[in-house]
mmCIF file of C-alpha atoms in Angstrom:
data_model
loop_
_atom_site.group_PDB
_atom_site.id
_atom_site.type_symbol
_atom_site.label_atom_id
_atom_site.label_comp_id
_atom_site.label_asym_id
_atom_site.label_seq_id
_atom_site.Cartn_x
_atom_site.Cartn_y
_atom_site.Cartn_z
ATOM 1 C CA UNK A 1 -103.058 -122.388 -48.746
ATOM 2 C CA UNK A 2 -100.011 -120.646 -50.597
ATOM 3 C CA UNK A 3 -98.527 -119.396 -47.475
ATOM 4 C CA UNK A 4 -99.312 -122.268 -45.796
ATOM 5 C CA UNK A 5 -97.235 -124.497 -48.013
ATOM 6 C CA UNK A 6 -94.746 -121.934 -48.325
ATOM 7 C CA UNK A 7 -93.733 -122.485 -44.672
ATOM 8 C CA UNK A 8 -91.219 -125.201 -44.396
ATOM 9 C CA UNK A 9 -93.104 -127.013 -41.817
ATOM 10 C CA UNK A 10 -95.643 -127.956 -44.301
ATOM 11 C CA UNK A 11 -93.358 -128.502 -47.680
ATOM 12 C CA UNK A 12 -93.358 -132.278 -46.973
ATOM 13 C CA UNK A 13 -97.123 -132.511 -47.355
ATOM 14 C CA UNK A 14 -96.308 -131.614 -50.872
ATOM 15 C CA UNK A 15 -92.989 -132.903 -51.691
ATOM 16 C CA UNK A 16 -92.663 -136.583 -52.682
ATOM 17 C CA UNK A 17 -90.594 -138.079 -49.694
ATOM 18 C CA UNK A 18 -87.963 -139.678 -52.150
ATOM 19 C CA UNK A 19 -87.218 -136.183 -53.670
ATOM 20 C CA UNK A 20 -87.587 -134.342 -50.467
ATOM 21 C CA UNK A 21 -84.518 -136.482 -48.991
ATOM 22 C CA UNK A 22 -82.350 -135.432 -51.945
ATOM 23 C CA UNK A 23 -82.976 -131.911 -51.447
ATOM 24 C CA UNK A 24 -80.676 -129.253 -49.731
ATOM 25 C CA UNK A 25 -82.659 -127.215 -47.195
ATOM 26 C CA UNK A 26 -81.148 -124.006 -48.343
ATOM 27 C CA UNK A 27 -81.979 -125.063 -51.958
ATOM 28 C CA UNK A 28 -85.567 -125.911 -51.183
ATOM 29 C CA UNK A 29 -86.262 -122.826 -49.179
ATOM 30 C CA UNK A 30 -84.960 -120.488 -52.188
ATOM 31 C CA UNK A 31 -87.171 -122.632 -54.699
ATOM 32 C CA UNK A 32 -90.135 -122.688 -52.519
ATOM 33 C CA UNK A 33 -89.796 -118.905 -51.661
ATOM 34 C CA UNK A 34 -89.347 -117.828 -55.565
ATOM 35 C CA UNK A 35 -92.618 -120.028 -56.409
ATOM 36 C CA UNK A 36 -94.694 -118.202 -53.529
ATOM 37 C CA UNK A 37 -93.575 -114.918 -54.904
ATOM 38 C CA UNK A 38 -94.129 -116.033 -58.702
ATOM 39 C CA UNK A 39 -98.075 -116.257 -57.287
ATOM 40 C CA UNK A 40 -98.261 -112.893 -55.728
ATOM 41 C CA UNK A 41 -100.162 -110.047 -57.315
ATOM 42 C CA UNK A 42 -97.398 -108.112 -56.828
ATOM 43 C CA UNK A 43 -95.365 -109.887 -59.191
ATOM 44 C CA UNK A 44 -91.615 -111.296 -59.153
ATOM 45 C CA UNK A 45 -87.815 -110.392 -59.412
ATOM 46 C CA UNK A 46 -84.572 -111.982 -59.993
ATOM 47 C CA UNK A 47 -86.113 -115.456 -61.064
ATOM 48 C CA UNK A 48 -83.070 -116.425 -63.265
ATOM 49 C CA UNK A 49 -80.787 -115.531 -60.494
ATOM 50 C CA UNK A 50 -82.693 -117.368 -57.883
ATOM 51 C CA UNK A 51 -83.348 -120.435 -59.921
ATOM 52 C CA UNK A 52 -79.565 -120.513 -60.653
ATOM 53 C CA UNK A 53 -78.590 -119.980 -57.042
ATOM 54 C CA UNK A 54 -80.886 -122.988 -55.763
ATOM 55 C CA UNK A 55 -79.732 -125.090 -58.482
ATOM 56 C CA UNK A 56 -76.091 -124.380 -57.704
ATOM 57 C CA UNK A 57 -76.492 -125.173 -54.122
ATOM 58 C CA UNK A 58 -78.055 -128.228 -55.095
ATOM 59 C CA UNK A 59 -75.723 -129.416 -57.457
ATOM 60 C CA UNK A 60 -72.851 -128.814 -55.195
ATOM 61 C CA UNK A 61 -74.680 -130.905 -52.418
ATOM 62 C CA UNK A 62 -75.359 -133.886 -54.967
ATOM 63 C CA UNK A 63 -71.845 -133.759 -56.163
ATOM 64 C CA UNK A 64 -70.043 -133.222 -52.843
ATOM 65 C CA UNK A 65 -67.422 -135.988 -53.628
ATOM 66 C CA UNK A 66 -66.298 -134.176 -56.921
ATOM 67 C CA UNK A 67 -65.988 -130.764 -55.114
ATOM 68 C CA UNK A 68 -63.950 -132.397 -52.340
ATOM 69 C CA UNK A 69 -61.601 -134.018 -55.013
ATOM 70 C CA UNK A 70 -60.820 -130.629 -56.280
ATOM 71 C CA UNK A 71 -60.340 -129.129 -52.881
ATOM 72 C CA UNK A 72 -56.468 -128.916 -53.158
ATOM 73 C CA UNK A 73 -56.513 -126.434 -55.941
ATOM 74 C CA UNK A 74 -59.153 -124.233 -54.317
ATOM 75 C CA UNK A 75 -58.455 -120.486 -53.518
ATOM 76 C CA UNK A 76 -60.042 -118.284 -50.846
ATOM 77 C CA UNK A 77 -61.961 -115.397 -52.682
ATOM 78 C CA UNK A 78 -60.493 -113.048 -50.095
ATOM 79 C CA UNK A 79 -57.037 -113.785 -51.620
ATOM 80 C CA UNK A 80 -58.258 -113.272 -55.303
ATOM 81 C CA UNK A 81 -59.862 -109.858 -54.124
ATOM 82 C CA UNK A 82 -56.702 -108.869 -52.371
ATOM 83 C CA UNK A 83 -54.684 -109.773 -55.852
ATOM 84 C CA UNK A 84 -57.237 -107.899 -58.091
ATOM 85 C CA UNK A 85 -57.798 -104.887 -55.634
ATOM 86 C CA UNK A 86 -61.548 -106.119 -55.518
ATOM 87 C CA UNK A 87 -61.510 -106.651 -58.980
ATOM 88 C CA UNK A 88 -60.146 -103.416 -60.131
ATOM 89 C CA UNK A 89 -60.261 -102.194 -63.699
ATOM 90 C CA UNK A 90 -56.801 -101.455 -63.308
ATOM 91 C CA UNK A 91 -55.860 -105.207 -62.744
ATOM 92 C CA UNK A 92 -58.210 -106.036 -65.861
ATOM 93 C CA UNK A 93 -56.392 -107.081 -68.955
ATOM 94 C CA UNK A 94 -59.140 -107.970 -70.784
ATOM 95 C CA UNK A 95 -63.217 -108.023 -70.665
ATOM 96 C CA UNK A 96 -65.785 -109.756 -72.963
ATOM 97 C CA UNK A 97 -69.346 -111.171 -72.914
ATOM 98 C CA UNK A 98 -68.075 -114.460 -71.359
ATOM 99 C CA UNK A 99 -65.564 -113.166 -68.497
ATOM 100 C CA UNK A 100 -63.273 -110.695 -67.246
ATOM 101 C CA UNK A 101 -59.530 -111.563 -67.182
ATOM 102 C CA UNK A 102 -57.403 -109.891 -64.561
ATOM 103 C CA UNK A 103 -53.485 -110.116 -63.858
ATOM 104 C CA UNK A 104 -52.293 -109.908 -60.129
ATOM 105 C CA UNK A 105 -50.009 -111.222 -57.316
ATOM 106 C CA UNK A 106 -51.388 -113.843 -54.759
ATOM 107 C CA UNK A 107 -49.887 -113.417 -51.380
ATOM 108 C CA UNK A 108 -50.724 -114.807 -47.976
ATOM 109 C CA UNK A 109 -51.244 -118.390 -49.653
ATOM 110 C CA UNK A 110 -49.152 -121.320 -49.507
ATOM 111 C CA UNK A 111 -49.567 -123.463 -52.706
ATOM 112 C CA UNK A 112 -48.047 -126.377 -51.461
ATOM 113 C CA UNK A 113 -49.907 -126.647 -48.448
ATOM 114 C CA UNK A 114 -53.045 -125.062 -49.927
ATOM 115 C CA UNK A 115 -53.429 -123.256 -46.689
ATOM 116 C CA UNK A 116 -53.603 -119.357 -45.962
ATOM 117 C CA UNK A 117 -50.457 -118.462 -43.824
ATOM 118 C CA UNK A 118 -49.694 -115.422 -41.853
ATOM 119 C CA UNK A 119 -46.905 -113.133 -41.773
ATOM 120 C CA UNK A 120 -44.432 -113.279 -39.185
ATOM 121 C CA UNK A 121 -41.396 -111.567 -37.732
ATOM 122 C CA UNK A 122 -41.763 -109.072 -41.148
ATOM 123 C CA UNK A 123 -40.730 -112.008 -43.446
ATOM 124 C CA UNK A 124 -41.895 -111.714 -46.917
ATOM 125 C CA UNK A 125 -44.969 -113.889 -47.664
ATOM 126 C CA UNK A 126 -44.654 -115.827 -50.981
ATOM 127 C CA UNK A 127 -46.233 -114.486 -53.808
ATOM 128 C CA UNK A 128 -47.373 -115.888 -57.393
ATOM 129 C CA UNK A 129 -48.066 -113.739 -60.416
ATOM 130 C CA UNK A 130 -51.267 -115.044 -61.882
ATOM 131 C CA UNK A 131 -53.739 -114.777 -64.500
ATOM 132 C CA UNK A 132 -57.541 -114.800 -62.947
ATOM 133 C CA UNK A 133 -60.395 -115.795 -65.255
ATOM 134 C CA UNK A 134 -63.557 -114.522 -63.703
ATOM 135 C CA UNK A 135 -66.382 -116.345 -65.645
ATOM 136 C CA UNK A 136 -69.820 -114.382 -65.762
ATOM 137 C CA UNK A 137 -72.120 -116.765 -64.204
ATOM 138 C CA UNK A 138 -75.043 -116.938 -66.727
ATOM 139 C CA UNK A 139 -72.304 -118.436 -68.984
ATOM 140 C CA UNK A 140 -71.486 -121.571 -67.352
ATOM 141 C CA UNK A 141 -73.311 -124.196 -64.848
ATOM 142 C CA UNK A 142 -71.454 -125.724 -62.069
ATOM 143 C CA UNK A 143 -71.340 -128.835 -64.061
ATOM 144 C CA UNK A 144 -69.596 -127.561 -66.683
ATOM 145 C CA UNK A 145 -67.341 -125.470 -64.556
ATOM 146 C CA UNK A 146 -66.009 -128.560 -62.612
ATOM 147 C CA UNK A 147 -65.914 -130.591 -65.706
ATOM 148 C CA UNK A 148 -63.442 -127.923 -67.004
ATOM 149 C CA UNK A 149 -61.571 -127.826 -63.975
ATOM 150 C CA UNK A 150 -61.134 -131.773 -64.150
ATOM 151 C CA UNK A 151 -59.449 -131.273 -67.634
ATOM 152 C CA UNK A 152 -57.414 -128.407 -66.804
ATOM 153 C CA UNK A 153 -55.792 -130.294 -63.826
ATOM 154 C CA UNK A 154 -54.540 -132.883 -66.311
ATOM 155 C CA UNK A 155 -53.720 -130.182 -69.229
ATOM 156 C CA UNK A 156 -49.902 -129.971 -68.744
ATOM 157 C CA UNK A 157 -47.695 -128.680 -71.482
ATOM 158 C CA UNK A 158 -44.555 -126.375 -71.820
ATOM 159 C CA UNK A 159 -46.406 -124.256 -74.246
ATOM 160 C CA UNK A 160 -49.531 -123.691 -72.030
ATOM 161 C CA UNK A 161 -50.004 -121.644 -69.082
ATOM 162 C CA UNK A 162 -50.212 -123.982 -66.028
ATOM 163 C CA UNK A 163 -53.579 -124.151 -64.160
ATOM 164 C CA UNK A 164 -52.878 -123.049 -60.450
ATOM 165 C CA UNK A 165 -56.503 -123.073 -59.164
ATOM 166 C CA UNK A 166 -60.168 -121.905 -58.773
ATOM 167 C CA UNK A 167 -62.739 -120.271 -56.861
ATOM 168 C CA UNK A 168 -66.237 -121.251 -56.258
ATOM 169 C CA UNK A 169 -67.216 -118.911 -52.979
ATOM 170 C CA UNK A 170 -70.393 -116.859 -53.072
ATOM 171 C CA UNK A 171 -71.326 -118.670 -56.521
ATOM 172 C CA UNK A 172 -68.342 -117.143 -58.037
ATOM 173 C CA UNK A 173 -66.694 -118.941 -61.164
ATOM 174 C CA UNK A 174 -63.005 -117.995 -61.225
ATOM 175 C CA UNK A 175 -60.218 -119.886 -62.838
ATOM 176 C CA UNK A 176 -56.662 -119.208 -61.931
ATOM 177 C CA UNK A 177 -53.415 -119.540 -64.284
ATOM 178 C CA UNK A 178 -49.703 -119.374 -63.121
ATOM 179 C CA UNK A 179 -48.094 -116.394 -64.994
ATOM 180 C CA UNK A 180 -44.664 -115.387 -64.083
ATOM 181 C CA UNK A 181 -44.060 -113.715 -67.189
ATOM 182 C CA UNK A 182 -44.370 -110.197 -67.804
ATOM 183 C CA UNK A 183 -44.518 -109.548 -71.418
ATOM 184 C CA UNK A 184 -47.048 -111.289 -74.380
ATOM 185 C CA UNK A 185 -46.039 -111.228 -77.803
ATOM 186 C CA UNK A 186 -48.502 -108.330 -78.140
ATOM 187 C CA UNK A 187 -46.228 -106.412 -76.382
ATOM 188 C CA UNK A 188 -42.989 -107.133 -78.104
ATOM 189 C CA UNK A 189 -44.534 -106.672 -81.885
ATOM 190 C CA UNK A 190 -46.077 -103.474 -81.081
ATOM 191 C CA UNK A 191 -42.941 -102.032 -79.393
ATOM 192 C CA UNK A 192 -40.108 -100.760 -81.503
ATOM 193 C CA UNK A 193 -37.483 -100.701 -78.899
ATOM 194 C CA UNK A 194 -38.258 -104.459 -77.970
ATOM 195 C CA UNK A 195 -38.734 -105.975 -81.319
ATOM 196 C CA UNK A 196 -35.010 -105.832 -81.988
ATOM 197 C CA UNK A 197 -34.313 -108.978 -79.573
ATOM 198 C CA UNK A 198 -37.014 -111.001 -81.741
ATOM 199 C CA UNK A 199 -34.560 -112.337 -84.247
ATOM 200 C CA UNK A 200 -35.773 -114.313 -87.286
ATOM 201 C CA UNK A 201 -34.862 -117.614 -85.826
ATOM 202 C CA UNK A 202 -36.450 -116.592 -82.259
ATOM 203 C CA UNK A 203 -39.634 -115.685 -83.950
ATOM 204 C CA UNK A 204 -40.050 -119.164 -85.947
ATOM 205 C CA UNK A 205 -39.312 -120.995 -82.452
ATOM 206 C CA UNK A 206 -42.158 -118.785 -80.793
ATOM 207 C CA UNK A 207 -44.242 -120.106 -83.824
ATOM 208 C CA UNK A 208 -43.364 -123.482 -83.211
ATOM 209 C CA UNK A 209 -44.306 -123.500 -79.592
ATOM 210 C CA UNK A 210 -47.917 -122.065 -80.207
ATOM 211 C CA UNK A 211 -48.325 -124.916 -82.638
ATOM 212 C CA UNK A 212 -47.233 -127.443 -80.447
ATOM 213 C CA UNK A 213 -49.492 -126.080 -77.720
ATOM 214 C CA UNK A 214 -52.506 -126.355 -79.982
ATOM 215 C CA UNK A 215 -51.592 -129.728 -80.858
ATOM 216 C CA UNK A 216 -51.962 -130.553 -77.364
ATOM 217 C CA UNK A 217 -55.237 -128.749 -76.716
ATOM 218 C CA UNK A 218 -56.905 -130.652 -79.865
ATOM 219 C CA UNK A 219 -55.517 -133.793 -79.239
ATOM 220 C CA UNK A 220 -55.868 -134.406 -75.337
ATOM 221 C CA UNK A 221 -55.729 -138.416 -75.036
ATOM 222 C CA UNK A 222 -58.970 -139.589 -72.960
ATOM 223 C CA UNK A 223 -60.172 -135.760 -72.346
ATOM 224 C CA UNK A 224 -62.559 -133.809 -74.675
ATOM 225 C CA UNK A 225 -60.721 -131.754 -77.032
ATOM 226 C CA UNK A 226 -59.962 -128.311 -76.449
ATOM 227 C CA UNK A 227 -60.069 -125.463 -78.899
ATOM 228 C CA UNK A 228 -58.595 -121.848 -78.281
ATOM 229 C CA UNK A 229 -60.730 -119.791 -80.359
ATOM 230 C CA UNK A 230 -58.938 -116.503 -80.036
ATOM 231 C CA UNK A 231 -55.450 -117.263 -80.972
ATOM 232 C CA UNK A 232 -54.052 -113.727 -80.934
ATOM 233 C CA UNK A 233 -50.558 -112.149 -79.913
ATOM 234 C CA UNK A 234 -52.258 -110.619 -76.598
ATOM 235 C CA UNK A 235 -52.740 -114.593 -75.580
ATOM 236 C CA UNK A 236 -49.150 -115.602 -76.105
ATOM 237 C CA UNK A 237 -46.906 -114.995 -73.277
ATOM 238 C CA UNK A 238 -42.976 -115.248 -73.178
ATOM 239 C CA UNK A 239 -40.768 -116.529 -70.776
ATOM 240 C CA UNK A 240 -37.086 -115.549 -70.273
ATOM 241 C CA UNK A 241 -36.014 -117.959 -72.850
ATOM 242 C CA UNK A 242 -38.554 -116.961 -75.303
ATOM 243 C CA UNK A 243 -40.560 -119.863 -74.945
ATOM 244 C CA UNK A 244 -44.235 -119.323 -75.883
ATOM 245 C CA UNK A 245 -46.826 -120.136 -73.456
ATOM 246 C CA UNK A 246 -50.646 -119.801 -74.500
ATOM 247 C CA UNK A 247 -53.277 -118.287 -72.274
ATOM 248 C CA UNK A 248 -56.768 -118.146 -72.368
ATOM 249 C CA UNK A 249 -57.103 -121.521 -73.881
ATOM 250 C CA UNK A 250 -59.810 -122.818 -71.621
ATOM 251 C CA UNK A 251 -62.675 -120.595 -72.989
ATOM 252 C CA UNK A 252 -63.931 -123.405 -75.488
ATOM 253 C CA UNK A 253 -64.416 -127.054 -75.071
ATOM 254 C CA UNK A 254 -65.202 -129.734 -77.565
ATOM 255 C CA UNK A 255 -67.118 -132.533 -76.212
ATOM 256 C CA UNK A 256 -66.532 -135.740 -77.269
ATOM 257 C CA UNK A 257 -69.967 -136.187 -78.222
ATOM 258 C CA UNK A 258 -69.787 -133.234 -80.840
ATOM 259 C CA UNK A 259 -70.330 -134.382 -84.232
ATOM 260 C CA UNK A 260 -67.181 -134.825 -86.234
ATOM 261 C CA UNK A 261 -67.999 -131.936 -88.689
ATOM 262 C CA UNK A 262 -68.632 -129.484 -86.013
ATOM 263 C CA UNK A 263 -65.370 -130.484 -84.385
ATOM 264 C CA UNK A 264 -63.689 -129.979 -87.517
ATOM 265 C CA UNK A 265 -64.818 -126.693 -88.260
ATOM 266 C CA UNK A 266 -63.786 -125.444 -84.578
ATOM 267 C CA UNK A 267 -60.422 -126.804 -85.311
ATOM 268 C CA UNK A 268 -59.914 -125.187 -88.707
ATOM 269 C CA UNK A 269 -60.985 -122.042 -87.139
ATOM 270 C CA UNK A 270 -57.846 -122.491 -84.963
ATOM 271 C CA UNK A 271 -55.660 -122.865 -87.914
ATOM 272 C CA UNK A 272 -56.937 -119.931 -89.494
ATOM 273 C CA UNK A 273 -56.319 -117.446 -86.425
ATOM 274 C CA UNK A 274 -53.080 -119.290 -86.173
ATOM 275 C CA UNK A 275 -52.317 -118.406 -89.921
ATOM 276 C CA UNK A 276 -53.127 -114.551 -88.980
ATOM 277 C CA UNK A 277 -50.774 -114.723 -86.371
ATOM 278 C CA UNK A 278 -47.901 -116.313 -88.429
ATOM 279 C CA UNK A 279 -48.185 -113.303 -90.819
ATOM 280 C CA UNK A 280 -48.107 -110.797 -87.976
ATOM 281 C CA UNK A 281 -44.887 -112.450 -86.486
ATOM 282 C CA UNK A 282 -43.441 -112.438 -90.066
ATOM 283 C CA UNK A 283 -44.234 -108.543 -90.793
ATOM 284 C CA UNK A 284 -44.135 -107.222 -87.191
ATOM 285 C CA UNK A 285 -47.368 -105.586 -87.931
ATOM 286 C CA UNK A 286 -50.542 -106.463 -85.752
ATOM 287 C CA UNK A 287 -52.848 -105.150 -88.510
ATOM 288 C CA UNK A 288 -51.501 -106.843 -91.468
ATOM 289 C CA UNK A 289 -54.060 -108.329 -93.814
ATOM 290 C CA UNK A 290 -52.804 -111.682 -95.495
ATOM 291 C CA UNK A 291 -55.571 -111.562 -98.148
ATOM 292 C CA UNK A 292 -54.349 -108.128 -99.506
ATOM 293 C CA UNK A 293 -53.085 -108.695 -103.259
ATOM 294 C CA UNK A 294 -49.976 -107.303 -102.316
ATOM 295 C CA UNK A 295 -48.812 -109.975 -100.158
ATOM 296 C CA UNK A 296 -49.604 -112.681 -102.932
ATOM 297 C CA UNK A 297 -47.835 -110.465 -105.639
ATOM 298 C CA UNK A 298 -44.647 -110.159 -103.262
ATOM 299 C CA UNK A 299 -44.428 -114.169 -103.110
ATOM 300 C CA UNK A 300 -45.140 -114.621 -106.735
ATOM 301 C CA UNK A 301 -42.331 -111.910 -107.681
ATOM 302 C CA UNK A 302 -39.924 -113.430 -105.248
ATOM 303 C CA UNK A 303 -39.858 -110.298 -103.147
ATOM 304 C CA UNK A 304 -40.896 -111.738 -99.515
ATOM 305 C CA UNK A 305 -38.273 -109.762 -97.994
ATOM 306 C CA UNK A 306 -40.389 -106.897 -98.865
ATOM 307 C CA UNK A 307 -42.912 -108.010 -96.303
ATOM 308 C CA UNK A 308 -40.638 -109.054 -93.640
ATOM 309 C CA UNK A 309 -40.367 -106.983 -90.238
ATOM 310 C CA UNK A 310 -37.896 -104.028 -91.337
ATOM 311 C CA UNK A 311 -36.261 -104.504 -88.057
ATOM 312 C CA UNK A 312 -34.871 -107.977 -88.924
ATOM 313 C CA UNK A 313 -33.479 -106.795 -92.292
ATOM 314 C CA UNK A 314 -31.934 -103.859 -90.656
ATOM 315 C CA UNK A 315 -30.316 -105.884 -87.924
ATOM 316 C CA UNK A 316 -28.938 -108.100 -90.566
ATOM 317 C CA UNK A 317 -27.209 -105.065 -92.212
ATOM 318 C CA UNK A 318 -26.126 -103.851 -89.004
ATOM 319 C CA UNK A 319 -24.758 -106.755 -87.727
ATOM 320 C CA UNK A 320 -23.521 -108.690 -90.832
ATOM 321 C CA UNK A 321 -20.746 -110.248 -88.809
ATOM 322 C CA UNK A 322 -23.859 -112.256 -86.908
ATOM 323 C CA UNK A 323 -25.102 -114.538 -89.333
ATOM 324 C CA UNK A 324 -27.784 -115.977 -87.540
ATOM 325 C CA UNK A 325 -29.464 -112.546 -87.685
ATOM 326 C CA UNK A 326 -30.302 -112.850 -91.731
ATOM 327 C CA UNK A 327 -33.425 -114.624 -92.796
ATOM 328 C CA UNK A 328 -32.709 -117.562 -95.149
ATOM 329 C CA UNK A 329 -34.705 -116.904 -98.393
ATOM 330 C CA UNK A 330 -35.738 -120.564 -98.169
ATOM 331 C CA UNK A 331 -36.760 -120.459 -94.584
ATOM 332 C CA UNK A 332 -38.870 -117.284 -95.644
ATOM 333 C CA UNK A 333 -40.553 -118.925 -98.679
ATOM 334 C CA UNK A 334 -41.396 -122.118 -96.703
ATOM 335 C CA UNK A 335 -42.693 -119.994 -93.838
ATOM 336 C CA UNK A 336 -45.107 -117.903 -96.319
ATOM 337 C CA UNK A 337 -46.227 -120.851 -98.000
ATOM 338 C CA UNK A 338 -47.509 -122.497 -94.937
ATOM 339 C CA UNK A 339 -48.914 -119.542 -93.226
ATOM 340 C CA UNK A 340 -51.115 -118.665 -96.618
ATOM 341 C CA UNK A 341 -52.651 -121.944 -96.598
ATOM 342 C CA UNK A 342 -53.575 -121.424 -93.033
ATOM 343 C CA UNK A 343 -55.783 -118.278 -94.193
ATOM 344 C CA UNK A 344 -57.144 -119.623 -97.175
ATOM 345 C CA UNK A 345 -60.959 -118.855 -97.636
ATOM 346 C CA UNK A 346 -62.068 -122.520 -97.904
ATOM 347 C CA UNK A 347 -61.851 -124.515 -94.320
ATOM 348 C CA UNK A 348 -61.238 -128.027 -95.893
ATOM 349 C CA UNK A 349 -58.241 -126.763 -97.829
ATOM 350 C CA UNK A 350 -56.432 -125.316 -94.742
ATOM 351 C CA UNK A 351 -53.762 -127.542 -93.504
ATOM 352 C CA UNK A 352 -53.668 -129.820 -90.429
ATOM 353 C CA UNK A 353 -51.639 -128.660 -87.465
ATOM 354 C CA UNK A 354 -49.435 -131.844 -88.096
ATOM 355 C CA UNK A 355 -48.592 -130.524 -91.289
ATOM 356 C CA UNK A 356 -48.114 -126.778 -90.126
ATOM 357 C CA UNK A 357 -45.399 -128.061 -87.582
ATOM 358 C CA UNK A 358 -43.584 -129.777 -90.123
ATOM 359 C CA UNK A 359 -43.589 -126.720 -92.356
ATOM 360 C CA UNK A 360 -42.465 -124.495 -89.367
ATOM 361 C CA UNK A 361 -39.610 -127.045 -88.480
ATOM 362 C CA UNK A 362 -38.528 -127.138 -92.133
ATOM 363 C CA UNK A 363 -38.105 -123.261 -92.281
ATOM 364 C CA UNK A 364 -36.445 -123.421 -88.992
ATOM 365 C CA UNK A 365 -33.813 -125.852 -90.346
ATOM 366 C CA UNK A 366 -33.427 -123.703 -93.291
ATOM 367 C CA UNK A 367 -32.354 -120.781 -91.167
ATOM 368 C CA UNK A 368 -30.310 -123.051 -88.817
ATOM 369 C CA UNK A 369 -28.359 -124.781 -91.320
ATOM 370 C CA UNK A 370 -27.424 -121.180 -93.097
ATOM 371 C CA UNK A 371 -26.404 -119.857 -89.815
ATOM 372 C CA UNK A 372 -24.415 -122.764 -89.327
ATOM 373 C CA UNK A 373 -22.805 -122.597 -92.262
ATOM 374 C CA UNK A 374 -21.737 -119.012 -92.212
ATOM 375 C CA UNK A 375 -20.639 -119.619 -88.539
ATOM 376 C CA UNK A 376 -18.290 -122.072 -89.959
ATOM 377 C CA UNK A 377 -16.989 -119.798 -92.792
ATOM 378 C CA UNK A 378 -16.604 -116.995 -90.295
ATOM 379 C CA UNK A 379 -14.728 -118.928 -87.763
ATOM 380 C CA UNK A 380 -12.469 -120.515 -90.635
ATOM 381 C CA UNK A 381 -11.793 -116.808 -91.472
ATOM 382 C CA UNK A 382 -11.191 -116.071 -87.865
ATOM 383 C CA UNK A 383 -8.649 -118.970 -87.454
ATOM 384 C CA UNK A 384 -6.950 -118.012 -90.614
ATOM 385 C CA UNK A 385 -6.569 -114.380 -89.539
ATOM 386 C CA UNK A 386 -5.440 -115.373 -86.598
ATOM 387 C CA UNK A 387 -2.579 -117.695 -87.859
ATOM 388 C CA UNK A 388 -1.738 -115.102 -90.044
ATOM 389 C CA UNK A 389 -1.113 -112.479 -86.935
ATOM 390 C CA UNK A 390 0.705 -115.249 -85.105
ATOM 391 C CA UNK A 391 2.881 -116.129 -87.998
ATOM 392 C CA UNK A 392 3.921 -112.498 -88.526
ATOM 393 C CA UNK A 393 4.702 -111.990 -84.865
ATOM 394 C CA UNK A 394 6.887 -115.401 -84.854
ATOM 395 C CA UNK A 395 8.878 -114.221 -87.850
ATOM 396 C CA UNK A 396 9.236 -110.843 -86.390
ATOM 397 C CA UNK A 397 10.527 -112.699 -83.153
ATOM 398 C CA UNK A 398 12.641 -115.044 -84.950
ATOM 399 C CA UNK A 399 14.314 -111.849 -86.797
ATOM 400 C CA UNK A 400 14.978 -109.918 -83.832
ATOM 401 C CA UNK A 401 16.381 -112.800 -81.575
ATOM 402 C CA UNK A 402 17.697 -115.197 -84.026
ATOM 403 C CA UNK A 403 18.846 -112.841 -86.853
ATOM 404 C CA UNK A 404 17.073 -114.636 -89.602
#
């Protein structure tokens, strides 16, 4: 009897006609085979995987219009495998229980037309450096995956990596982001040779960029809010103008149906992580602990400069004629205060991102104002020195030629 009904020719006898019309043949076949195997005395295998496969096929069948809506962003799996060398560990830059993250170059793909192209006459094919997030299937269902894609297509901000495309072939769930940047903030903070380029003013502008990017994620108009949850230096790319570009922000979504308290808890968690990052940027140490008693003592005793990355202070001594390299004391104090507020133990006492941005802008203003004033003084000194030299030369010329 069981074998009889497992045969597709007899399924119509046991499935309701209305329901049968809704079913995709392949989904029904997988489901019925699984049900038959479960009733065998020999047992069963891969129940969850086979149910998920049947579900995904059926979901795409019922949501064909939604899938077609994002067809422009679809990237062939073969191109992604080529970019990652079959998802090689060499290209893997991060791996966790939710996903694996790769960096590679997409080739043989024309982003404007959305179609693959072939190499002709030895002409170099266009390439795009990308970050590839390969989501583990059991961590997300197709409905959530496409809901996330819908949000990402409208999530555009100068301080966020731009969404480039996705792939759902062979039941994969892959998100692709543009990343034409070779270094992260982590690379610069850990490298002694590179840190000399990160002046105090540049560091504050990087912090402001990260804060603005987070603000956009937390307050997306007409869309569910997003949180980052893993604000770290590894997830901040830097372009040629030192503009911060947040990556890996798509991992956690806040539904509009989440209770307000739950939403607020996730947001203040982002604030805390951002505070840790602020201290790392200030000190140049990736392992810095802002809760250590030494940090508060330095502030209380007015010795914040003892916490500052030594490279910044060394540059100020070596390049005393370049005033913008000198950290302003008012700027440091303002920066430290807001960073310290971000990492207080009580979540409700942490500041809002709006207040963080205002404080960082104030700290930057102190630094830029000091640099401007010192530049004016330096320029005045230069003009006076130049005038003195010109005057001396003029007097010398007059003495020789006029006989004064």
